[in-house]
Structures are given as C-alpha cells and as structure tokens.
Tab-separated table of C-alpha atoms in Angstrom:
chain	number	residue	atom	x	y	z
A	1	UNK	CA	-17.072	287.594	89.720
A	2	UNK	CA	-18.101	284.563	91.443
A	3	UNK	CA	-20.734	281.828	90.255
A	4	UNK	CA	-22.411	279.526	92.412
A	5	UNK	CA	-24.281	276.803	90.457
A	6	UNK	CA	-27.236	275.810	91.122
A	7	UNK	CA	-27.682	272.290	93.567
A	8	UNK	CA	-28.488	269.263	90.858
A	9	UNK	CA	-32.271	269.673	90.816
A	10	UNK	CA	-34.383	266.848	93.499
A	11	UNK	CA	-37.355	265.235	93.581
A	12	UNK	CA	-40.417	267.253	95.274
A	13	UNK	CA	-40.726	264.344	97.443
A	14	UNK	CA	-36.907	264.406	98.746
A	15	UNK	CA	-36.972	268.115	99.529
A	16	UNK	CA	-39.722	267.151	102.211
A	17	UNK	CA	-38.192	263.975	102.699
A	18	UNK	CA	-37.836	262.291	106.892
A	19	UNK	CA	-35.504	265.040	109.097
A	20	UNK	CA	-35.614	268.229	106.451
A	21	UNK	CA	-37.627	271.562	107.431
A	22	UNK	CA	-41.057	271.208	106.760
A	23	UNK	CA	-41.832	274.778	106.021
A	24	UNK	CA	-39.837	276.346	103.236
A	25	UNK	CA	-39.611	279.741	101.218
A	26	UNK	CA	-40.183	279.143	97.488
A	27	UNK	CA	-36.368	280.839	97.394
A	28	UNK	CA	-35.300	278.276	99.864
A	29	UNK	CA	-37.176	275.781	97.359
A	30	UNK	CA	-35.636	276.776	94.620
A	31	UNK	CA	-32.053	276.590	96.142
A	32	UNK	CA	-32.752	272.906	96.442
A	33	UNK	CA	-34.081	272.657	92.749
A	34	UNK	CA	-37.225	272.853	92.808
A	35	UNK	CA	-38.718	275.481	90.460
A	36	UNK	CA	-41.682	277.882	90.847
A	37	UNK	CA	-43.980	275.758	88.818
A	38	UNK	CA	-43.093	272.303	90.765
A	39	UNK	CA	-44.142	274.169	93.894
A	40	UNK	CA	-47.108	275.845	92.253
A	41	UNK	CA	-48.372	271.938	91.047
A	42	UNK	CA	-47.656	270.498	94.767
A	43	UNK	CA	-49.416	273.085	96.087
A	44	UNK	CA	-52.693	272.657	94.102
A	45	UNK	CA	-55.985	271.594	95.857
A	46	UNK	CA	-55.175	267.515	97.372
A	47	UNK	CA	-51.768	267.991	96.604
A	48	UNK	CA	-49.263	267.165	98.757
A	49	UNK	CA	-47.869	270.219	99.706
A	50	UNK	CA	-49.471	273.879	100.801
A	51	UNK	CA	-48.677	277.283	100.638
A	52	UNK	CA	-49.245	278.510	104.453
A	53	UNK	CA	-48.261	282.467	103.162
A	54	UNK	CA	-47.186	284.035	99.826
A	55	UNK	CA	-43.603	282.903	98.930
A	56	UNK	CA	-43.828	279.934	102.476
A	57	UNK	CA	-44.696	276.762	101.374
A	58	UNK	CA	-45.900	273.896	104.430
A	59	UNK	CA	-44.261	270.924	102.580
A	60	UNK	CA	-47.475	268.466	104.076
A	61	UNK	CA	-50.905	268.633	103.683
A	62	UNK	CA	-52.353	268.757	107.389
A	63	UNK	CA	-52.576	271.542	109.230
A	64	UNK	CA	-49.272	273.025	110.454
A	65	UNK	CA	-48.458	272.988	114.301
A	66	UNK	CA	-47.780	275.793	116.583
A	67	UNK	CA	-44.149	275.627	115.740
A	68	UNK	CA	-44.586	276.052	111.871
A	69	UNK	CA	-46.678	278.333	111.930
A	70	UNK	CA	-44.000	280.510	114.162
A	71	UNK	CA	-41.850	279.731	111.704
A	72	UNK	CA	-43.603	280.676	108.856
A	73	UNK	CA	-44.384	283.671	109.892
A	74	UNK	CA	-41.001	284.764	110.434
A	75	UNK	CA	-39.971	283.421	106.982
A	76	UNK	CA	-42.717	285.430	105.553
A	77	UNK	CA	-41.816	288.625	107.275
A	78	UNK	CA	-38.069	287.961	106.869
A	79	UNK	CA	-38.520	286.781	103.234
A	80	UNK	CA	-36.651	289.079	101.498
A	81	UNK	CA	-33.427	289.107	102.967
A	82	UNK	CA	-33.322	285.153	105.063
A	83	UNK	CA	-31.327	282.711	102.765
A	84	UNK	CA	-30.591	279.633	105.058
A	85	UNK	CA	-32.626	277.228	105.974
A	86	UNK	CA	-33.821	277.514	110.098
A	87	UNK	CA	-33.498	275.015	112.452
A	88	UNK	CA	-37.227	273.689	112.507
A	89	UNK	CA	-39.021	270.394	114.595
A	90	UNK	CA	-37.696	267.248	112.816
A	91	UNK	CA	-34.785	268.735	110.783
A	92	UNK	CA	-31.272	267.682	111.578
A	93	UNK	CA	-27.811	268.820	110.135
A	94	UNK	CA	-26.211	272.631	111.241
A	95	UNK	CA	-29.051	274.862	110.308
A	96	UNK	CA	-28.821	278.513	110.939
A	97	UNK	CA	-32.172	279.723	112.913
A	98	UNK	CA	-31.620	283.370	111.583
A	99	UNK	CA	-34.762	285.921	110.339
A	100	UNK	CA	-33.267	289.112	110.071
A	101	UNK	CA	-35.212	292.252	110.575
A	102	UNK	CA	-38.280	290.101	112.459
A	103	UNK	CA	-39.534	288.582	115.567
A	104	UNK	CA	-42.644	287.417	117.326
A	105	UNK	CA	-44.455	289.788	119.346
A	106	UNK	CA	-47.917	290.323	121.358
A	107	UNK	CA	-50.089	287.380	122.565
A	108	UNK	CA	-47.417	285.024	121.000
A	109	UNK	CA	-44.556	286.590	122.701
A	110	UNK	CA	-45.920	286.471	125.358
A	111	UNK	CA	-47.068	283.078	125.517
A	112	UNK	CA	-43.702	282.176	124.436
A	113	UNK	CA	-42.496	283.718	126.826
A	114	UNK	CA	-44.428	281.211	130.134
A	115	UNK	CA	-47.374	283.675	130.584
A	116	UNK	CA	-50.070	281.676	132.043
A	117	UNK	CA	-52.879	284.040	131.189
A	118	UNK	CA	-52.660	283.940	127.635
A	119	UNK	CA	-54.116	282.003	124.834
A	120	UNK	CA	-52.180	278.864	123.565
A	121	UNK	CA	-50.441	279.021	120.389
A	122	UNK	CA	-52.785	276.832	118.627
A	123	UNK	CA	-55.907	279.345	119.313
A	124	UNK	CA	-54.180	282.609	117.896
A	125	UNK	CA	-55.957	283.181	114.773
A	126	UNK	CA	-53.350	285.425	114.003
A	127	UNK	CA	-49.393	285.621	115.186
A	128	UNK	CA	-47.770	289.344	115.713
A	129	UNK	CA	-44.706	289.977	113.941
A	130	UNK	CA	-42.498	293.050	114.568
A	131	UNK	CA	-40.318	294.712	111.800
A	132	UNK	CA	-38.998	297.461	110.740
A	133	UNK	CA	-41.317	300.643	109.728
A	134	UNK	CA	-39.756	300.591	106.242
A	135	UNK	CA	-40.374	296.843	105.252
A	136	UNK	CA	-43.040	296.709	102.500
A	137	UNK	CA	-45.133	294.414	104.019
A	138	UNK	CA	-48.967	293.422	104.498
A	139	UNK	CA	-50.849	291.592	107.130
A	140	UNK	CA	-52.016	288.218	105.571
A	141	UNK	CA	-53.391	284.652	106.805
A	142	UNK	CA	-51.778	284.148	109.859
A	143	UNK	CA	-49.418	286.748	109.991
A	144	UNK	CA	-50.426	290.216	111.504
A	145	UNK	CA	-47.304	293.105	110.615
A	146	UNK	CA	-46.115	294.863	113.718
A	147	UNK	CA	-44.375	298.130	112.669
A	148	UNK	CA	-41.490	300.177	114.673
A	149	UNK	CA	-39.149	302.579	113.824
A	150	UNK	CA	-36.846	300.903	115.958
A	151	UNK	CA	-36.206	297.045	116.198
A	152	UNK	CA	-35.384	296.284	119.723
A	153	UNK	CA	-32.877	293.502	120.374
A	154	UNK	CA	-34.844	289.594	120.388
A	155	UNK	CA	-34.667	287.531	123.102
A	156	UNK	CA	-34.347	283.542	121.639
A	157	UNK	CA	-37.381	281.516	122.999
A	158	UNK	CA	-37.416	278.205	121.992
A	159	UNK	CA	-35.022	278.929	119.269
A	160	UNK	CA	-37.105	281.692	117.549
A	161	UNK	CA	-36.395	285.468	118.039
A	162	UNK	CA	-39.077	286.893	120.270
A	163	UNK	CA	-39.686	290.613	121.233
A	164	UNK	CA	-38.582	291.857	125.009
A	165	UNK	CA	-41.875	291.221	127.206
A	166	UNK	CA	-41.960	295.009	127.663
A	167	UNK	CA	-42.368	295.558	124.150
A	168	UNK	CA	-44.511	292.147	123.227
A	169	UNK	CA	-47.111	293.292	126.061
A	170	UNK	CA	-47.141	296.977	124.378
A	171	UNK	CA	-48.006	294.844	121.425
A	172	UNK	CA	-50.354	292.847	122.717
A	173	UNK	CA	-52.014	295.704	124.671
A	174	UNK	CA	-52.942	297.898	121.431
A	175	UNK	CA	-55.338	295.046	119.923
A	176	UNK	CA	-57.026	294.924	123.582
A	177	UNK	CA	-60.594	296.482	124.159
A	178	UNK	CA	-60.992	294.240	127.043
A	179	UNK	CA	-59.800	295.807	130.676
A	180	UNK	CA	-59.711	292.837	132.791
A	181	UNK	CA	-57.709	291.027	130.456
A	182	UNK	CA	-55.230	294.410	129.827
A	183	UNK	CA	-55.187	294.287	133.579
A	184	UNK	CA	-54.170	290.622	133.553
A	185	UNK	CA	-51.600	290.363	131.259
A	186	UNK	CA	-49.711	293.938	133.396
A	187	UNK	CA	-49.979	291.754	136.390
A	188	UNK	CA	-48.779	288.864	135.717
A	189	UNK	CA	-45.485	290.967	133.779
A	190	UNK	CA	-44.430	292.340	137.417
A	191	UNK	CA	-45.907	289.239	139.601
A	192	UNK	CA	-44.033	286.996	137.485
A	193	UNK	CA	-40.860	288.757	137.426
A	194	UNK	CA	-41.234	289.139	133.526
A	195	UNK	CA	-39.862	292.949	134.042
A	196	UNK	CA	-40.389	295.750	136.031
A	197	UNK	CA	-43.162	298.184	135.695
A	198	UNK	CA	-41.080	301.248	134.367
A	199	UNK	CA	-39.846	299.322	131.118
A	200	UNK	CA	-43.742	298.350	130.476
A	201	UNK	CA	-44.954	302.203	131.075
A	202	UNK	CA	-42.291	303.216	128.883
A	203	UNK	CA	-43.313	301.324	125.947
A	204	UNK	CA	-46.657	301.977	126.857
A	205	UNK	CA	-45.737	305.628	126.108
A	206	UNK	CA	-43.966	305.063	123.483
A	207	UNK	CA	-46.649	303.420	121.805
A	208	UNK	CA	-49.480	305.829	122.926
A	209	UNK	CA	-51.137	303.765	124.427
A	210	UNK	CA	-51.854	306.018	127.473
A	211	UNK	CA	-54.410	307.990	126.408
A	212	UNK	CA	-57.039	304.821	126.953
A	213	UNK	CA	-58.851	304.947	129.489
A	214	UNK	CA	-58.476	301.009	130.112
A	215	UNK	CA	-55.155	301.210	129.508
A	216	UNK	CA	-54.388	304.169	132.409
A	217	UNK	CA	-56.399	302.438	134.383
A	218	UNK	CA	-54.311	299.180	134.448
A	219	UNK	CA	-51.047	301.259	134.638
A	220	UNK	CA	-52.229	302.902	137.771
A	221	UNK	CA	-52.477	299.356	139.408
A	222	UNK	CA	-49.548	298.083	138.015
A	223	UNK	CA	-47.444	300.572	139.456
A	224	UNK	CA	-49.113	299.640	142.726
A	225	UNK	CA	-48.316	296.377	142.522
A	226	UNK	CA	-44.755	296.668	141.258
A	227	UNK	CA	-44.432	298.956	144.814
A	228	UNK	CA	-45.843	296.540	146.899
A	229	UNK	CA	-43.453	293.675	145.372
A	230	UNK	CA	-40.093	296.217	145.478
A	231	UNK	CA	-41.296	296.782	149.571
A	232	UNK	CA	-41.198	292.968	150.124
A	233	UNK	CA	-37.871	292.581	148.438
A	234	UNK	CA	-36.444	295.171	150.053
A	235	UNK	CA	-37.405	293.737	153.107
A	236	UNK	CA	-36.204	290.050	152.210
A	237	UNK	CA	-33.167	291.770	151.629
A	238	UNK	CA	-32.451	293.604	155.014
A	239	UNK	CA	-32.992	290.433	156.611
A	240	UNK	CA	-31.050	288.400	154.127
A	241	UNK	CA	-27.869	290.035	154.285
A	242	UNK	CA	-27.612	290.809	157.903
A	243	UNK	CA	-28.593	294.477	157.646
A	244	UNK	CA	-29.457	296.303	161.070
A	245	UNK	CA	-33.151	296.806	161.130
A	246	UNK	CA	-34.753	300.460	160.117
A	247	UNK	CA	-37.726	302.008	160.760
A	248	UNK	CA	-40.186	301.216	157.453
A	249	UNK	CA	-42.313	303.846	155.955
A	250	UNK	CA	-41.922	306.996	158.320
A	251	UNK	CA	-42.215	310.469	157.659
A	252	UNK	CA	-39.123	313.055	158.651
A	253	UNK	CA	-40.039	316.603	160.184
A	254	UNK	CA	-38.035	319.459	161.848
A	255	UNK	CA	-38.982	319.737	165.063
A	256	UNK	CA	-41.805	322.105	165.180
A	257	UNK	CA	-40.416	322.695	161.626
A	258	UNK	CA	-41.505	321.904	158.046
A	259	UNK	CA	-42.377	318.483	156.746
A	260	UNK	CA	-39.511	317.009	154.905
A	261	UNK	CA	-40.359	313.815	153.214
A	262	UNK	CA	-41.629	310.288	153.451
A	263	UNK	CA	-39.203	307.350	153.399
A	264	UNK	CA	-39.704	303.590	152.847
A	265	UNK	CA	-36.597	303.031	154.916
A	266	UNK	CA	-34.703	305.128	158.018
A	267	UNK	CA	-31.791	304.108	160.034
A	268	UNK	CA	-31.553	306.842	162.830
A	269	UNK	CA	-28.427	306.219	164.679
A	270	UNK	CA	-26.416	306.424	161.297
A	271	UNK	CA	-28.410	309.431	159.765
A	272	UNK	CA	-29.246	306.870	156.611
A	273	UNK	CA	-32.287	307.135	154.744
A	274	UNK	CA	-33.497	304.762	152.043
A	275	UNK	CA	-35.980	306.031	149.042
A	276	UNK	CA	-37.243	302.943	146.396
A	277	UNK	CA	-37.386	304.590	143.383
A	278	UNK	CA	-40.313	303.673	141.368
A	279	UNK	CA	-40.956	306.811	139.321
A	280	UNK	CA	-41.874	305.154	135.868
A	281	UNK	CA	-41.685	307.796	132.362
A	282	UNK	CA	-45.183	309.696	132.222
A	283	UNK	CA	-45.634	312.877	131.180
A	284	UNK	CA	-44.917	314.013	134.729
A	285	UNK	CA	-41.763	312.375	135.083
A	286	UNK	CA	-39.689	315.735	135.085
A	287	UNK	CA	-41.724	317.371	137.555
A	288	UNK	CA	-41.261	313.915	139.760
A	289	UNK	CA	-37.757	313.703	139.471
A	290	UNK	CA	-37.262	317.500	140.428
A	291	UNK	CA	-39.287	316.796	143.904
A	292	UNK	CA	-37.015	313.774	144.252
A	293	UNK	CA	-34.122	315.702	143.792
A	294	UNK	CA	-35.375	318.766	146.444
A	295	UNK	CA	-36.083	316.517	148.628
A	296	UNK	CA	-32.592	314.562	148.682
A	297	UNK	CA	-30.518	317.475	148.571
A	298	UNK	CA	-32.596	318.892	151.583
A	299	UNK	CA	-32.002	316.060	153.585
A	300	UNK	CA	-28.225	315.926	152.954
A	301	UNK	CA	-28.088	319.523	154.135
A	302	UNK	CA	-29.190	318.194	157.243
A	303	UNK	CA	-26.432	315.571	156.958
A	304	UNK	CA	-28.553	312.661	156.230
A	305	UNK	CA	-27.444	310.441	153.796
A	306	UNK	CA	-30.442	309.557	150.895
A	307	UNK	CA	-29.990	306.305	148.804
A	308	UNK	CA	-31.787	305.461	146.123
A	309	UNK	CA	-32.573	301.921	145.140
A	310	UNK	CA	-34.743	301.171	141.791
A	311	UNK	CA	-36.952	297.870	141.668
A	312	UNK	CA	-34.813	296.316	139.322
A	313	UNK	CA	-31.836	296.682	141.209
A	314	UNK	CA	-33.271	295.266	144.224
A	315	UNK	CA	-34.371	292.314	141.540
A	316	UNK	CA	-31.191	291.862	139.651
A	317	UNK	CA	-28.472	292.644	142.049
A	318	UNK	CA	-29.713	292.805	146.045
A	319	UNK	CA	-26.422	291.724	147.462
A	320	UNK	CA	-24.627	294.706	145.495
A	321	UNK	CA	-27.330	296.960	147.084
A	322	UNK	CA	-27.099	295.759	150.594
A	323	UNK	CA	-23.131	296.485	149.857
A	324	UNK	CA	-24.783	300.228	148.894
A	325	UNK	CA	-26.458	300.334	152.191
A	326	UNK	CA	-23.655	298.885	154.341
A	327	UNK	CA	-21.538	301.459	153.401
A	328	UNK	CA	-23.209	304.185	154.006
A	329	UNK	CA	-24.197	303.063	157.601
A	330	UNK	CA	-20.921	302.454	158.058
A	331	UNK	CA	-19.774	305.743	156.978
A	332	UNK	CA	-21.744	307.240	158.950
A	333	UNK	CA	-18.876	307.540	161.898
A	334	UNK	CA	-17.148	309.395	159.905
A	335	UNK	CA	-19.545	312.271	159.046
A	336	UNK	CA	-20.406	315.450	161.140
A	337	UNK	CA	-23.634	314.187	163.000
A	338	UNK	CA	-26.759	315.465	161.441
A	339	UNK	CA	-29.128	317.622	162.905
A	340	UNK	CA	-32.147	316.105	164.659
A	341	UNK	CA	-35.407	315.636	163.165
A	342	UNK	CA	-38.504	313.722	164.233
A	343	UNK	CA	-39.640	310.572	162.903
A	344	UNK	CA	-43.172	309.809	162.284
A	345	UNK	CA	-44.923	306.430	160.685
A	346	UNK	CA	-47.108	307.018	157.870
C-alpha cells in the first residue's frame, strides 16, 4: 500500500500567487492545501476568489477571460477523473494540459478552430462541451453538456482539446433555428478547407439532423459547393502536374446506342475516363453507389478505364492522384483498344 502525504498546507493567497493557474478544481485546491472551507470563505460575496462552476474555482475576482472560461469548462466536465494541474495563461513550470473524457465543441470549436463567421469567445453565453453519454453530468453557468456515445479523437487548438470541425459544426448546427446562419457556417467548412462535405453530412446523419428542413436545405448547397471546389482542383491539378488535357464534363454514348454515363473528365486517345466522387452518406447512398458501380463496370466492358478520385484526395494528396491518372494513360498501350463511343458535352 502506498501513502502519499498531503503537500504542507499554503496560504490562499500563494495558491493564486504571480505564474500559477488561475482557475482551479476544489480537488486541485485541496492537493495544494487548501481545504473545502478556505475555498468556500474566499469565495464568499467581495472575496477574493470565485467559484466560476460547481467544484472550479476562478482564483480572482474579475470576470474570467475567454481562455478560463475554456478551461473551466473542461475542468468541470472532466472533474471527476483530471488530477493535474493544465497548462493555463500565466502559469509556468511542466503542467500537463490533459481533460480526459471532454472537449470543446459547437460555436466554440468552431471559433477555435479560425471560422470567421462565428461569434467571438467572449459573446458565447454558453461554451459546448462533448462527453461521453454515460458521464453524470448537467448543463450549468457557462457550460452546456454535449452527449455522444462515441468520443471522437480531439484535435489540440491552442492547447485545449477541441472536437473535429465535422463533428463541432454537427454540434453547433442542432442549437440553430436560423437558416442563413446554418448555411454560413456549411460554407465556410468546405470554402475554407475546414473538411470536406461527406464527413459534415455524415455527422449530420448521425446526429439526425436531416430531417430539418433548414438543415436539408443547407446540405443540398453544400454539396454543390464542395463539387464546384473538387472541379477547380481537379483542374489545378491537370495543369499542375503536366497532365495531357481531357475533355471536361462530357457525356459517353454508343453510337446510335444507349446512353452510358456522364464524366467530369475523358481522355479519348487512351480510353481513360475520370469520375470525382462526391457521393456523401444519405439514406440513398446504397442505391448511389450501385449506379456508380453499373456504370464503371459497363464502361470497362467497353475497355475504358474508370478512375475514381474523392474530394479529399484531390485535397490531401493531388500529386499521388495525378500518379493515379498517369498510369493509367500510360497503360493504356498496353490494353486491347476499346470500342468506340461518342462523346458529347453536357
């Protein structure tokens, strides 16, 4: 059995003394030896301390800043399990910024994250935290509780784990009446290169969130826009890496034969067609993927050769996907040639 005294009890005043955390759990508190009732008396009415949450004490008595208010959020929602002392503005020496099972999430995530068309910190009456269904929790003050049955993996912003944008926008979107602003905050996600349309629709679904009106709406021209941004990369790309030029955005028919498909990209000499995949997960994503998948095979039956390039691939990686492309135009020689169709712009 092991016994770890406690630290030789200190002074109220030291404990918020120059370069030490200014926002402390009363367990943190009480590892520095300062009891219950010390904290209860420094936090009465024009005393020098505050208590910002239950068991999170703001060790000053002006308002708290953006940053502590972040941070005591987190301790509140982390509370129970959090036993070091975070990294906070103005404290020095190795301190561990670590709240298990929580993060930020909606308009503060978001915020946090550079999004231009969202409130500052200071105006948030309230800051979204995300844990775990099974935390017994309550919204209080300043701190709204995000449930999930699933924590996904925090991004550090600023020092402080913050939700995926996906997922914080999800968030954000379920307290939102308002469809201009729902709009908004989808557009500037794929404008800003925050993440790509499919990861926001599938949290979207996730959360059922899809069944407003507002909400569908705002999908619908997301999904436009994330095209019409995947189109101009894919074209910056062609020209980047030295690619032969296609023909964009044709249709491909027998002759005097059955339609067989639109394309966003066709190289006829080599037989190569090029399909940007931008299906995102609806309800009719099965029946979406099965045309995709009629149509490709059909194709390669007539010995042309489909590729399939998602917009986060063409984001992430484009020199890896011109490599894709290459190849297949070059493989093209060695191939039986493919039987002739017509090509039509759309």
């Amino acid at each position: 059995m092991t016994y770890n005294p406690p630290l030789t009890p200190r002074p109220p005043h030291e404990v918020a003394g120059a370069g030490r955390p200014r926002v402390m759990t009363t367990a943190q508190l009480r590892s520095h030896g300062v009891s219950a009732a010390e904290a209860n008396g420094q936090c009465r009415s024009g005393g020098p301390w505050q208590q910002l949450l239950p068991g999170v004490v703001l060790l000053h008595p002006g308002p708290p800043t953006s940053e502590e208010r972040l941070h005591a959020v987190l301790m509140y929602a982390a509370r129970e399990r959090a036993t070091a002392v975070p990294a906070q503005p103005g404290a020095e020496g190795p301190h561990v910024a670590a709240y298990p099972e929580a993060m930020i999430t909606g308009l503060a995530a978001l915020t946090l994250h550079g999004f231009s068309c969202t409130p500052p910190l200071p105006s948030l009456d309230v800051i979204d935290v995300l844990v775990p269904r099974l935390r017994r929790l309550r919204s209080t003050g300043c701190a709204r509780i995000v449930r999930t049955p699933v924590l996904p993996a925090p991004e550090q912003v600023t020092g402080l784990p913050v939700a995926p944008v996906a997922r914080a926008l999800a968030d954000a979107v379920a307290g939102l009446s308002d469809a201009v602003v729902v709009r908004r905050l989808m557009t500037e996600a794929v404008r800003g290169a925050h993440c790509d349309p499919a990861s926001v629709v599938r949290e979207l679904t996730e959360a059922r969130l899809l069944n407003r009106p507002h909400v569908l709406d705002a999908v619908d021209s997301l999904l436009a826009e994330g095209r019409v941004i995947a189109e101009d990369r894919l074209y910056r790309m062609v020209r980047a890496f030295g690619l032969p030029d296609p023909v964009w955005n044709v249709d491909l028919r027998l002759p005097g034969g059955p339609y067989l498909g639109g394309l966003d990209a066709y190289w006829p000499e080599q037989a190569v067609a090029l399909e940007l995949d931008t299906r995102a997960p609806r309800q009719d994503d099965d029946a979406l993927w099965s045309e995709y998948a009629r149509k490709r095979e059909h194709l390669e039956r007539l010995g042309i050769t489909v590729v399939h390039i998602t917009p986060r691939k063409l984001r992430d990686c484009p020199e890896q996907q011109a490599t894709v492309i290459r190849t297949a135009l070059m493989a093209s020689a060695d191939r039986d040639p493919a039987a002739h169709v017509v090509v039509l712009p759309r």
